[in-house]
Amino acid sequence: MNTLLYISGCVAVVSTLMVITRTNAVHALLYLIVSLLSVALVFFLLGAPFVAALEVIIYAGAIMVLFIFVIMMLNAGAESARQERQWLSPAGWIGPACLCAVLLAELVYILSGSSVKMIDVSMVSPKQVGISLFGPYLIGVELASILLLSGLIGAYYLGRGAGQGKKKGGSGS
Amino acid sequence: MTGVSVEFGLILSGILFALGLTGVLIRRNIIFILMSIEIMLNAAGLAFVVAGARWHQPDGQVMFIFILTMAAAEVSVGLALVLQFFRTFKTLDTDAAGRMRG
């Protein structure tokens, strides 16, 4: 049980590390899917099967398909990978990476300083989640629907403008 | 079932968040920046689910569903903006958009 959790956590960290260092966008996307699947496994082992299913369906399914479509439309090939390799020079990434490592070390220090609390894993069923979602969090559900509607309209508007960009040409406006 | 320490989940989410932050800082390709933002949102959701599992409450999972909704809306608008960006500048380099009305 614990071992499975640690293994999937390690897989998540390693694959995320690969995501931010790959030069080919599709390779990075595949590693990102591995990372999301391992996080879904962590959710399942922590007793949250509903959220694990949502993670696989929505994150690893729908959102990654959007990314794949955009990468295919942008048609990034070998020369973009070469350009990426050029941009990822050590001088460029060592500074930010060190600063982030310092912040992470502080976070780990703070978290490990507290007294160890154990989770006795018990499943929180989808029924409880649904009752909570449509009970005390009903206003949040309504706000989420408004957010999704505005996202839909925004994406439609921007995509429609992108389609007309060819007709207008490079007028610069 | 044996217990799992809360620190493991929180430290895992911290590591994933730091990796996502590093990705945002070191990459210049806007697609990779969007992917790193997804990693950070996912790490925040992991922290919520771990906290929800600690107290056996569904609230953590509810918050994760809200984060998921927000990520879906964000990525759809973001990718539409990426397409627009690519049509305008013919590149994915974020430095190309350094000036307004470029």
Short mmCIF file of N, CA, C and O in Angstrom, two decimals, chain A residues 2 5-6 9 12-13 16-17 19-23 25 28-29 32 36 39 43 46 48 50-51 54-55 58-59 63 66-67 70 73-74 84 87-88 93 96-97 100 104 107 111 114-122 124 128-129 132-133 137 140-141 144 147-148 151 155 158 161-162 166, chain B residues 1-8 10-12 14-16 18-19 21-23 25-29 31-32 34-36 38-39 41-42 45-46 49-50 53-54 56-59 61-66 68-73 75-77 79-84 86-87 91-93:
data_model
loop_
_atom_site.label_atom_id
_atom_site.label_comp_id
_atom_site.label_asym_id
_atom_site.label_seq_id
_atom_site.Cartn_x
_atom_site.Cartn_y
_atom_site.Cartn_z
N ASN A 2 1.69 1.36 1.07
CA ASN A 2 2.59 2.51 1.13
C ASN A 2 3.60 2.47 0.00
O ASN A 2 3.92 3.50 -0.59
N LEU A 5 2.25 3.70 -3.15
CA LEU A 5 2.13 5.16 -3.10
C LEU A 5 3.48 5.83 -3.39
O LEU A 5 3.57 6.77 -4.19
N TYR A 6 4.54 5.29 -2.77
CA TYR A 6 5.85 5.89 -2.98
C TYR A 6 6.30 5.70 -4.43
O TYR A 6 6.88 6.62 -5.03
N GLY A 9 4.46 8.09 -6.61
CA GLY A 9 4.96 9.44 -6.38
C GLY A 9 6.27 9.68 -7.09
O GLY A 9 6.48 10.73 -7.72
N ALA A 12 5.67 10.11 -10.73
CA ALA A 12 5.14 11.45 -11.02
C ALA A 12 6.26 12.48 -11.05
O ALA A 12 6.33 13.30 -11.97
N VAL A 13 7.18 12.41 -10.08
CA VAL A 13 8.24 13.42 -10.03
C VAL A 13 9.17 13.27 -11.24
O VAL A 13 9.51 14.26 -11.91
N THR A 16 7.47 14.38 -14.47
CA THR A 16 7.32 15.84 -14.52
C THR A 16 8.65 16.50 -14.83
O THR A 16 8.71 17.49 -15.58
N LEU A 17 9.72 15.92 -14.26
CA LEU A 17 11.05 16.45 -14.58
C LEU A 17 11.35 16.31 -16.07
O LEU A 17 11.94 17.21 -16.69
N VAL A 19 9.07 16.36 -18.39
CA VAL A 19 8.22 17.31 -19.13
C VAL A 19 8.93 18.64 -19.29
O VAL A 19 8.94 19.22 -20.39
N ILE A 20 9.55 19.14 -18.23
CA ILE A 20 10.10 20.48 -18.32
C ILE A 20 11.48 20.49 -18.96
O ILE A 20 12.05 21.56 -19.13
N THR A 21 12.04 19.33 -19.31
CA THR A 21 13.34 19.35 -19.96
C THR A 21 13.31 18.87 -21.40
O THR A 21 14.34 18.95 -22.07
N ARG A 22 12.18 18.34 -21.89
CA ARG A 22 12.16 17.84 -23.27
C ARG A 22 12.19 18.99 -24.26
O ARG A 22 11.74 20.11 -23.94
N THR A 23 12.71 18.73 -25.43
CA THR A 23 12.69 19.75 -26.48
C THR A 23 11.56 19.52 -27.47
O THR A 23 11.09 20.46 -28.10
N ALA A 25 7.78 18.88 -28.30
CA ALA A 25 6.54 19.14 -27.57
C ALA A 25 5.71 17.88 -27.38
O ALA A 25 5.10 17.70 -26.32
N ALA A 28 7.14 15.78 -24.57
CA ALA A 28 6.81 16.39 -23.28
C ALA A 28 5.36 16.09 -22.91
O ALA A 28 5.04 15.81 -21.75
N LEU A 29 4.49 16.12 -23.91
CA LEU A 29 3.07 15.87 -23.66
C LEU A 29 2.85 14.43 -23.20
O LEU A 29 2.06 14.18 -22.28
N LEU A 32 3.84 14.19 -19.74
CA LEU A 32 2.84 14.85 -18.89
C LEU A 32 1.67 13.92 -18.63
O LEU A 32 1.12 13.87 -17.52
N LEU A 36 0.30 12.68 -15.04
CA LEU A 36 -1.09 12.81 -14.58
C LEU A 36 -1.65 11.46 -14.18
O LEU A 36 -2.38 11.35 -13.18
N VAL A 39 -0.34 10.59 -10.78
CA VAL A 39 -1.02 11.36 -9.74
C VAL A 39 -2.43 10.80 -9.51
O VAL A 39 -2.92 10.75 -8.37
N PHE A 43 -4.12 9.50 -6.04
CA PHE A 43 -5.47 9.82 -5.56
C PHE A 43 -6.23 8.56 -5.19
O PHE A 43 -6.89 8.49 -4.15
N LEU A 46 -5.07 7.13 -2.03
CA LEU A 46 -5.44 7.94 -0.87
C LEU A 46 -6.93 7.84 -0.57
O LEU A 46 -7.44 8.57 0.29
N ALA A 48 -9.60 8.29 -2.85
CA ALA A 48 -10.45 9.24 -3.57
C ALA A 48 -10.65 8.73 -5.00
O ALA A 48 -10.12 9.31 -5.94
N PHE A 50 -13.19 8.73 -7.06
CA PHE A 50 -13.94 9.59 -7.99
C PHE A 50 -13.03 10.62 -8.63
O PHE A 50 -13.03 10.83 -9.84
N VAL A 51 -12.20 11.23 -7.78
CA VAL A 51 -11.27 12.23 -8.29
C VAL A 51 -10.21 11.59 -9.19
O VAL A 51 -9.79 12.18 -10.18
N LEU A 54 -11.80 11.27 -12.49
CA LEU A 54 -11.90 12.58 -13.15
C LEU A 54 -10.54 13.01 -13.69
O LEU A 54 -10.45 13.60 -14.77
N GLU A 55 -9.49 12.70 -12.93
CA GLU A 55 -8.15 13.08 -13.37
C GLU A 55 -7.81 12.40 -14.69
O GLU A 55 -7.28 13.00 -15.61
N ILE A 58 -10.64 13.77 -17.54
CA ILE A 58 -10.61 15.18 -17.95
C ILE A 58 -9.19 15.66 -18.20
O ILE A 58 -8.89 16.21 -19.25
N TYR A 59 -8.27 15.42 -17.23
CA TYR A 59 -6.91 15.92 -17.44
C TYR A 59 -6.20 15.13 -18.53
O TYR A 59 -5.81 15.66 -19.56
N ILE A 63 -8.05 17.50 -21.74
CA ILE A 63 -7.15 18.65 -21.82
C ILE A 63 -5.93 18.30 -22.67
O ILE A 63 -5.46 19.10 -23.48
N LEU A 66 -6.69 18.54 -26.30
CA LEU A 66 -6.63 19.94 -26.75
C LEU A 66 -5.18 20.32 -27.09
O LEU A 66 -4.91 20.92 -28.14
N PHE A 67 -4.26 19.94 -26.18
CA PHE A 67 -2.86 20.28 -26.41
C PHE A 67 -2.36 19.62 -27.70
O PHE A 67 -1.65 20.24 -28.50
N VAL A 70 -3.56 21.43 -30.77
CA VAL A 70 -2.86 22.70 -31.02
C VAL A 70 -1.45 22.44 -31.53
O VAL A 70 -0.98 23.11 -32.46
N MET A 73 -1.72 21.59 -35.09
CA MET A 73 -2.04 22.74 -35.94
C MET A 73 -0.84 23.65 -36.11
O MET A 73 -0.66 24.26 -37.17
N LEU A 74 -0.01 23.75 -35.06
CA LEU A 74 1.15 24.64 -35.16
C LEU A 74 2.26 24.00 -35.98
O LEU A 74 3.18 24.69 -36.41
N GLU A 84 14.45 24.89 -29.54
CA GLU A 84 14.25 24.68 -28.11
C GLU A 84 15.57 24.33 -27.44
O GLU A 84 15.88 24.82 -26.36
N TRP A 87 17.48 27.31 -26.89
CA TRP A 87 16.98 28.17 -25.83
C TRP A 87 17.29 27.61 -24.45
O TRP A 87 17.40 28.34 -23.48
N LEU A 88 17.39 26.29 -24.35
CA LEU A 88 17.59 25.66 -23.03
C LEU A 88 19.07 25.61 -22.69
O LEU A 88 19.59 24.56 -22.33
N TRP A 93 18.88 28.28 -17.48
CA TRP A 93 18.01 27.59 -16.54
C TRP A 93 18.61 27.38 -15.17
O TRP A 93 17.88 27.09 -14.23
N PRO A 96 17.05 30.19 -12.29
CA PRO A 96 15.69 29.91 -11.81
C PRO A 96 15.57 28.56 -11.14
O PRO A 96 14.86 28.44 -10.12
N ALA A 97 16.27 27.54 -11.66
CA ALA A 97 16.15 26.21 -11.05
C ALA A 97 16.71 26.21 -9.64
O ALA A 97 16.11 25.62 -8.73
N CYS A 100 14.21 27.97 -7.35
CA CYS A 100 13.06 27.11 -7.05
C CYS A 100 13.46 25.99 -6.11
O CYS A 100 12.67 25.61 -5.22
N LEU A 104 11.77 25.10 -2.57
CA LEU A 104 11.27 23.75 -2.29
C LEU A 104 11.89 23.20 -1.02
O LEU A 104 11.20 22.58 -0.20
N LEU A 107 10.20 24.65 1.89
CA LEU A 107 8.86 24.06 2.06
C LEU A 107 8.96 22.70 2.70
O LEU A 107 8.22 22.38 3.65
N LEU A 111 7.45 21.55 6.31
CA LEU A 111 6.47 20.46 6.40
C LEU A 111 6.98 19.32 7.27
O LEU A 111 6.22 18.71 8.02
N SER A 114 6.88 19.65 11.39
CA SER A 114 5.69 19.43 12.21
C SER A 114 5.63 17.98 12.67
O SER A 114 6.30 17.12 12.15
N SER A 115 4.81 17.74 13.68
CA SER A 115 4.68 16.37 14.19
C SER A 115 4.02 15.50 13.13
O SER A 115 3.12 15.93 12.43
N VAL A 116 4.48 14.28 13.04
CA VAL A 116 4.02 13.40 11.96
C VAL A 116 2.57 13.00 12.21
O VAL A 116 2.23 12.46 13.25
N LYS A 117 1.74 13.31 11.24
CA LYS A 117 0.34 12.90 11.33
C LYS A 117 0.08 11.83 10.28
O LYS A 117 0.51 11.96 9.14
N MET A 118 -0.60 10.78 10.67
CA MET A 118 -0.85 9.70 9.74
C MET A 118 -2.28 9.80 9.21
O MET A 118 -3.20 10.19 9.93
N ILE A 119 -2.43 9.45 7.94
CA ILE A 119 -3.76 9.31 7.37
C ILE A 119 -4.13 7.84 7.50
O ILE A 119 -3.40 6.99 7.01
N ASP A 120 -5.23 7.54 8.19
CA ASP A 120 -5.72 6.16 8.07
C ASP A 120 -6.69 6.16 6.89
O ASP A 120 -7.77 6.74 6.94
N VAL A 121 -6.23 5.54 5.80
CA VAL A 121 -6.92 5.70 4.52
C VAL A 121 -8.29 5.05 4.59
O VAL A 121 -8.42 3.87 4.88
N SER A 122 -9.32 5.85 4.35
CA SER A 122 -10.65 5.29 4.18
C SER A 122 -11.27 6.00 2.99
O SER A 122 -11.03 7.18 2.77
N VAL A 124 -13.51 8.03 0.56
CA VAL A 124 -14.58 9.02 0.55
C VAL A 124 -15.35 8.78 -0.73
O VAL A 124 -14.84 8.97 -1.82
N GLN A 128 -20.77 10.92 -1.21
CA GLN A 128 -20.50 12.02 -0.27
C GLN A 128 -20.06 13.27 -1.01
O GLN A 128 -20.46 14.39 -0.66
N VAL A 129 -19.22 13.06 -2.05
CA VAL A 129 -18.74 14.22 -2.80
C VAL A 129 -19.91 14.92 -3.48
O VAL A 129 -20.01 16.15 -3.45
N SER A 132 -22.01 16.84 -0.99
CA SER A 132 -21.34 18.07 -0.58
C SER A 132 -21.33 19.10 -1.71
O SER A 132 -21.47 20.30 -1.48
N LEU A 133 -21.16 18.59 -2.95
CA LEU A 133 -21.05 19.49 -4.11
C LEU A 133 -22.36 20.24 -4.33
O LEU A 133 -22.38 21.44 -4.60
N TYR A 137 -21.81 23.58 -1.39
CA TYR A 137 -20.99 24.20 -2.43
C TYR A 137 -21.80 24.52 -3.69
O TYR A 137 -21.24 24.66 -4.77
N GLY A 140 -20.71 27.43 -5.67
CA GLY A 140 -19.49 27.17 -6.42
C GLY A 140 -19.78 26.48 -7.74
O GLY A 140 -19.14 26.76 -8.75
N VAL A 141 -20.75 25.55 -7.74
CA VAL A 141 -21.11 24.86 -8.97
C VAL A 141 -21.66 25.85 -9.98
O VAL A 141 -21.33 25.83 -11.18
N ALA A 144 -18.89 27.84 -11.33
CA ALA A 144 -18.09 27.05 -12.28
C ALA A 144 -18.78 26.98 -13.63
O ALA A 144 -18.13 27.03 -14.68
N LEU A 147 -18.14 30.16 -15.33
CA LEU A 147 -16.74 30.19 -15.78
C LEU A 147 -16.58 29.39 -17.07
O LEU A 147 -15.92 29.83 -18.02
N LEU A 148 -17.21 28.19 -17.10
CA LEU A 148 -17.08 27.36 -18.30
C LEU A 148 -17.74 28.03 -19.50
O LEU A 148 -17.22 27.97 -20.62
N GLY A 151 -15.49 30.69 -20.65
CA GLY A 151 -14.36 30.09 -21.34
C GLY A 151 -14.73 29.65 -22.74
O GLY A 151 -13.97 29.84 -23.69
N ALA A 155 -13.02 31.19 -26.01
CA ALA A 155 -12.28 30.36 -26.95
C ALA A 155 -12.89 30.45 -28.34
O ALA A 155 -12.19 30.50 -29.35
N LEU A 158 -11.89 33.89 -29.85
CA LEU A 158 -10.48 33.95 -30.25
C LEU A 158 -10.21 33.05 -31.45
O LEU A 158 -9.50 33.42 -32.38
N GLY A 161 -11.57 34.65 -34.58
CA GLY A 161 -10.67 35.71 -35.05
C GLY A 161 -9.46 35.14 -35.74
O GLY A 161 -9.00 35.67 -36.74
N ALA A 162 -8.98 33.97 -35.23
CA ALA A 162 -7.81 33.36 -35.85
C ALA A 162 -8.13 32.88 -37.25
O ALA A 162 -7.31 32.96 -38.16
N LYS A 166 -6.50 35.17 -41.83
CA LYS A 166 -5.91 34.93 -43.15
C LYS A 166 -6.49 35.91 -44.17
O LYS A 166 -5.80 36.44 -45.00
N MET B 1 -5.85 -1.36 6.86
CA MET B 1 -4.90 -0.69 5.98
C MET B 1 -3.90 0.12 6.83
O MET B 1 -4.26 0.67 7.86
N THR B 2 -2.69 0.17 6.35
CA THR B 2 -1.68 0.93 7.08
C THR B 2 -1.84 2.42 6.80
O THR B 2 -2.44 2.83 5.83
N GLY B 3 -1.28 3.21 7.69
CA GLY B 3 -1.39 4.65 7.53
C GLY B 3 -0.37 5.20 6.57
O GLY B 3 0.66 4.59 6.29
N VAL B 4 -0.69 6.37 6.05
CA VAL B 4 0.21 7.09 5.16
C VAL B 4 0.45 8.44 5.80
O VAL B 4 -0.48 9.04 6.32
N SER B 5 1.69 8.91 5.79
CA SER B 5 1.91 10.18 6.44
C SER B 5 1.44 11.33 5.56
O SER B 5 1.53 11.27 4.34
N VAL B 6 0.91 12.36 6.21
CA VAL B 6 0.42 13.53 5.48
C VAL B 6 1.57 14.21 4.76
O VAL B 6 1.41 14.74 3.66
N GLU B 7 2.76 14.15 5.39
CA GLU B 7 3.90 14.84 4.79
C GLU B 7 4.22 14.32 3.41
O GLU B 7 4.61 15.09 2.53
N PHE B 8 4.06 13.00 3.21
CA PHE B 8 4.37 12.46 1.88
C PHE B 8 3.55 13.15 0.80
O PHE B 8 4.10 13.63 -0.19
N LEU B 10 1.92 16.03 0.94
CA LEU B 10 2.16 17.48 0.83
C LEU B 10 3.52 17.75 0.18
O LEU B 10 3.67 18.67 -0.62
N ILE B 11 4.53 16.92 0.54
CA ILE B 11 5.85 17.14 -0.06
C ILE B 11 5.83 16.78 -1.54
O ILE B 11 6.43 17.48 -2.37
N LEU B 12 5.09 15.72 -1.89
CA LEU B 12 4.96 15.38 -3.32
C LEU B 12 4.32 16.54 -4.07
O LEU B 12 4.78 16.93 -5.15
N GLY B 14 4.35 19.63 -3.20
CA GLY B 14 5.32 20.73 -3.22
C GLY B 14 6.37 20.54 -4.30
O GLY B 14 6.73 21.48 -5.01
N ILE B 15 6.84 19.29 -4.44
CA ILE B 15 7.86 19.01 -5.47
C ILE B 15 7.27 19.26 -6.86
O ILE B 15 7.90 19.90 -7.72
N LEU B 16 6.05 18.76 -7.08
CA LEU B 16 5.44 18.95 -8.39
C LEU B 16 5.22 20.43 -8.67
O LEU B 16 5.45 20.91 -9.80
N ALA B 18 6.98 22.94 -7.47
CA ALA B 18 8.27 23.57 -7.74
C ALA B 18 8.75 23.24 -9.15
O ALA B 18 9.32 24.10 -9.83
N LEU B 19 8.50 22.00 -9.59
CA LEU B 19 8.90 21.64 -10.96
C LEU B 19 8.11 22.45 -11.97
O LEU B 19 8.66 22.92 -12.98
N LEU B 21 6.83 25.41 -11.49
CA LEU B 21 7.32 26.79 -11.43
C LEU B 21 8.63 26.92 -12.19
O LEU B 21 8.84 27.89 -12.94
N THR B 22 9.51 25.92 -12.03
CA THR B 22 10.77 25.94 -12.78
C THR B 22 10.50 25.93 -14.28
O THR B 22 11.15 26.64 -15.04
N GLY B 23 9.52 25.10 -14.68
CA GLY B 23 9.19 25.04 -16.10
C GLY B 23 8.72 26.38 -16.63
O GLY B 23 9.11 26.81 -17.72
N LEU B 25 9.55 29.23 -15.50
CA LEU B 25 10.64 30.21 -15.52
C LEU B 25 11.67 29.92 -16.61
O LEU B 25 12.24 30.85 -17.18
N ILE B 26 11.94 28.63 -16.89
CA ILE B 26 13.07 28.37 -17.79
C ILE B 26 12.67 28.20 -19.24
O ILE B 26 13.53 28.28 -20.11
N ARG B 27 11.40 27.94 -19.55
CA ARG B 27 11.06 27.68 -20.95
C ARG B 27 10.69 28.99 -21.65
O ARG B 27 10.18 29.92 -21.02
N ARG B 28 10.95 29.04 -22.95
CA ARG B 28 10.54 30.21 -23.73
C ARG B 28 9.41 29.89 -24.69
O ARG B 28 8.78 30.80 -25.22
N ASN B 29 9.17 28.60 -24.90
CA ASN B 29 8.07 28.20 -25.78
C ASN B 29 6.76 28.29 -25.01
O ASN B 29 6.64 27.76 -23.91
N ILE B 31 3.88 26.97 -25.44
CA ILE B 31 3.18 25.70 -25.20
C ILE B 31 3.71 25.04 -23.93
O ILE B 31 2.94 24.54 -23.10
N PHE B 32 5.05 25.08 -23.75
CA PHE B 32 5.63 24.46 -22.55
C PHE B 32 5.24 25.23 -21.30
O PHE B 32 5.07 24.64 -20.23
N LEU B 34 2.37 26.74 -20.86
CA LEU B 34 1.00 26.30 -20.52
C LEU B 34 1.01 24.93 -19.86
O LEU B 34 0.28 24.69 -18.90
N MET B 35 1.87 24.02 -20.35
CA MET B 35 1.96 22.69 -19.73
C MET B 35 2.43 22.81 -18.29
O MET B 35 1.91 22.13 -17.40
N SER B 36 3.39 23.69 -18.03
CA SER B 36 3.89 23.85 -16.67
C SER B 36 2.82 24.41 -15.76
O SER B 36 2.73 24.04 -14.58
N GLU B 38 -0.32 23.78 -16.10
CA GLU B 38 -1.16 22.62 -15.78
C GLU B 38 -0.56 21.80 -14.65
O GLU B 38 -1.27 21.33 -13.76
N ILE B 39 0.77 21.61 -14.68
CA ILE B 39 1.43 20.85 -13.62
C ILE B 39 1.20 21.53 -12.26
O ILE B 39 0.91 20.87 -11.26
N LEU B 41 -1.26 23.57 -11.35
CA LEU B 41 -2.65 23.44 -10.91
C LEU B 41 -2.92 22.04 -10.37
O LEU B 41 -3.61 21.85 -9.37
N ASN B 42 -2.32 21.04 -11.05
CA ASN B 42 -2.51 19.67 -10.62
C ASN B 42 -1.89 19.44 -9.24
O ASN B 42 -2.47 18.76 -8.39
N GLY B 45 -4.16 20.82 -6.63
CA GLY B 45 -5.27 19.90 -6.42
C GLY B 45 -4.87 18.71 -5.59
O GLY B 45 -5.65 18.24 -4.74
N LEU B 46 -3.64 18.23 -5.80
CA LEU B 46 -3.15 17.10 -5.00
C LEU B 46 -3.10 17.46 -3.52
O LEU B 46 -3.50 16.67 -2.66
N VAL B 49 -6.59 17.27 -2.15
CA VAL B 49 -7.10 15.91 -1.96
C VAL B 49 -6.42 15.25 -0.76
O VAL B 49 -7.08 14.53 0.01
N VAL B 50 -5.13 15.50 -0.57
CA VAL B 50 -4.43 14.94 0.59
C VAL B 50 -5.05 15.46 1.89
O VAL B 50 -5.32 14.70 2.82
N ALA B 53 -8.31 13.80 2.45
CA ALA B 53 -8.16 12.42 2.91
C ALA B 53 -7.75 12.38 4.38
O ALA B 53 -8.12 11.47 5.11
N ARG B 54 -7.01 13.41 4.83
CA ARG B 54 -6.58 13.44 6.22
C ARG B 54 -7.77 13.54 7.17
O ARG B 54 -7.83 12.90 8.20
N HIS B 56 -11.01 12.95 6.29
CA HIS B 56 -12.12 12.13 5.80
C HIS B 56 -13.32 12.96 5.40
O HIS B 56 -14.46 12.60 5.64
N GLN B 57 -13.05 14.13 4.83
CA GLN B 57 -14.14 14.98 4.39
C GLN B 57 -14.13 15.06 2.87
O GLN B 57 -13.07 14.97 2.24
N PRO B 58 -15.30 15.23 2.25
CA PRO B 58 -15.33 15.34 0.78
C PRO B 58 -14.91 16.72 0.27
O PRO B 58 -14.79 16.89 -0.94
N ASP B 59 -14.69 17.67 1.16
CA ASP B 59 -14.42 19.05 0.71
C ASP B 59 -13.18 19.14 -0.17
O ASP B 59 -13.15 19.94 -1.11
N GLN B 61 -12.03 16.93 -2.25
CA GLN B 61 -12.34 16.48 -3.61
C GLN B 61 -13.21 17.51 -4.33
O GLN B 61 -13.08 17.71 -5.55
N VAL B 62 -14.11 18.17 -3.58
CA VAL B 62 -14.94 19.22 -4.21
C VAL B 62 -14.05 20.33 -4.74
O VAL B 62 -14.21 20.81 -5.87
N MET B 63 -13.06 20.72 -3.93
CA MET B 63 -12.14 21.77 -4.37
C MET B 63 -11.35 21.31 -5.59
O MET B 63 -11.08 22.10 -6.49
N PHE B 64 -10.98 20.03 -5.61
CA PHE B 64 -10.25 19.53 -6.78
C PHE B 64 -11.12 19.62 -8.03
O PHE B 64 -10.63 19.96 -9.11
N ILE B 65 -12.42 19.35 -7.89
CA ILE B 65 -13.30 19.45 -9.06
C ILE B 65 -13.36 20.90 -9.54
O ILE B 65 -13.35 21.16 -10.75
N PHE B 66 -13.38 21.85 -8.60
CA PHE B 66 -13.39 23.26 -9.02
C PHE B 66 -12.08 23.62 -9.73
O PHE B 66 -12.09 24.34 -10.74
N LEU B 68 -10.23 21.61 -11.40
CA LEU B 68 -10.29 20.95 -12.70
C LEU B 68 -11.09 21.78 -13.70
O LEU B 68 -10.67 21.99 -14.85
N THR B 69 -12.23 22.31 -13.22
CA THR B 69 -13.06 23.16 -14.08
C THR B 69 -12.30 24.39 -14.52
O THR B 69 -12.30 24.76 -15.70
N MET B 70 -11.61 24.99 -13.54
CA MET B 70 -10.86 26.20 -13.85
C MET B 70 -9.73 25.90 -14.83
O MET B 70 -9.49 26.67 -15.76
N ALA B 71 -9.07 24.74 -14.66
CA ALA B 71 -7.98 24.39 -15.56
C ALA B 71 -8.50 24.17 -16.97
O ALA B 71 -7.87 24.58 -17.95
N ALA B 72 -9.68 23.54 -17.09
CA ALA B 72 -10.24 23.29 -18.42
C ALA B 72 -10.56 24.61 -19.12
O ALA B 72 -10.21 24.81 -20.29
N ALA B 73 -11.20 25.53 -18.39
CA ALA B 73 -11.53 26.83 -18.99
C ALA B 73 -10.27 27.58 -19.35
O ALA B 73 -10.16 28.17 -20.44
N VAL B 75 -7.26 26.41 -20.04
CA VAL B 75 -6.47 25.86 -21.13
C VAL B 75 -7.17 26.07 -22.47
O VAL B 75 -6.49 26.26 -23.49
N SER B 76 -8.50 26.10 -22.49
CA SER B 76 -9.16 26.32 -23.78
C SER B 76 -8.91 27.74 -24.26
O SER B 76 -8.55 27.96 -25.42
N VAL B 77 -9.06 28.72 -23.35
CA VAL B 77 -8.80 30.11 -23.74
C VAL B 77 -7.31 30.29 -24.05
O VAL B 77 -6.94 30.95 -25.02
N LEU B 79 -5.09 28.11 -25.16
CA LEU B 79 -4.66 27.54 -26.43
C LEU B 79 -5.21 28.34 -27.61
O LEU B 79 -4.54 28.48 -28.65
N ALA B 80 -6.43 28.90 -27.47
CA ALA B 80 -6.93 29.78 -28.53
C ALA B 80 -6.02 31.00 -28.67
O ALA B 80 -5.70 31.44 -29.78
N LEU B 81 -5.55 31.53 -27.52
CA LEU B 81 -4.62 32.66 -27.56
C LEU B 81 -3.30 32.25 -28.20
O LEU B 81 -2.68 33.05 -28.92
N VAL B 82 -2.85 30.98 -27.95
CA VAL B 82 -1.60 30.52 -28.56
C VAL B 82 -1.73 30.50 -30.08
O VAL B 82 -0.82 30.93 -30.80
N LEU B 83 -2.89 30.02 -30.57
CA LEU B 83 -3.09 30.00 -32.02
C LEU B 83 -3.04 31.42 -32.59
O LEU B 83 -2.40 31.67 -33.62
N GLN B 84 -3.73 32.34 -31.89
CA GLN B 84 -3.73 33.74 -32.32
C GLN B 84 -2.31 34.31 -32.33
O GLN B 84 -1.89 34.99 -33.27
N PHE B 86 0.48 32.65 -32.60
CA PHE B 86 1.31 32.07 -33.66
C PHE B 86 0.97 32.70 -35.01
O PHE B 86 1.85 32.92 -35.84
N ARG B 87 -0.30 33.02 -35.22
CA ARG B 87 -0.66 33.65 -36.48
C ARG B 87 -0.09 35.06 -36.58
O ARG B 87 0.28 35.51 -37.66
N THR B 91 5.84 32.64 -34.57
CA THR B 91 6.76 31.95 -33.70
C THR B 91 6.05 31.66 -32.38
O THR B 91 4.99 32.23 -32.11
N LEU B 92 6.62 30.77 -31.57
CA LEU B 92 6.05 30.49 -30.25
C LEU B 92 6.91 31.11 -29.14
O LEU B 92 6.67 30.87 -27.97
N ASP B 93 7.91 31.89 -29.52
CA ASP B 93 8.79 32.51 -28.54
C ASP B 93 8.04 33.61 -27.81
O ASP B 93 7.52 34.54 -28.43
#
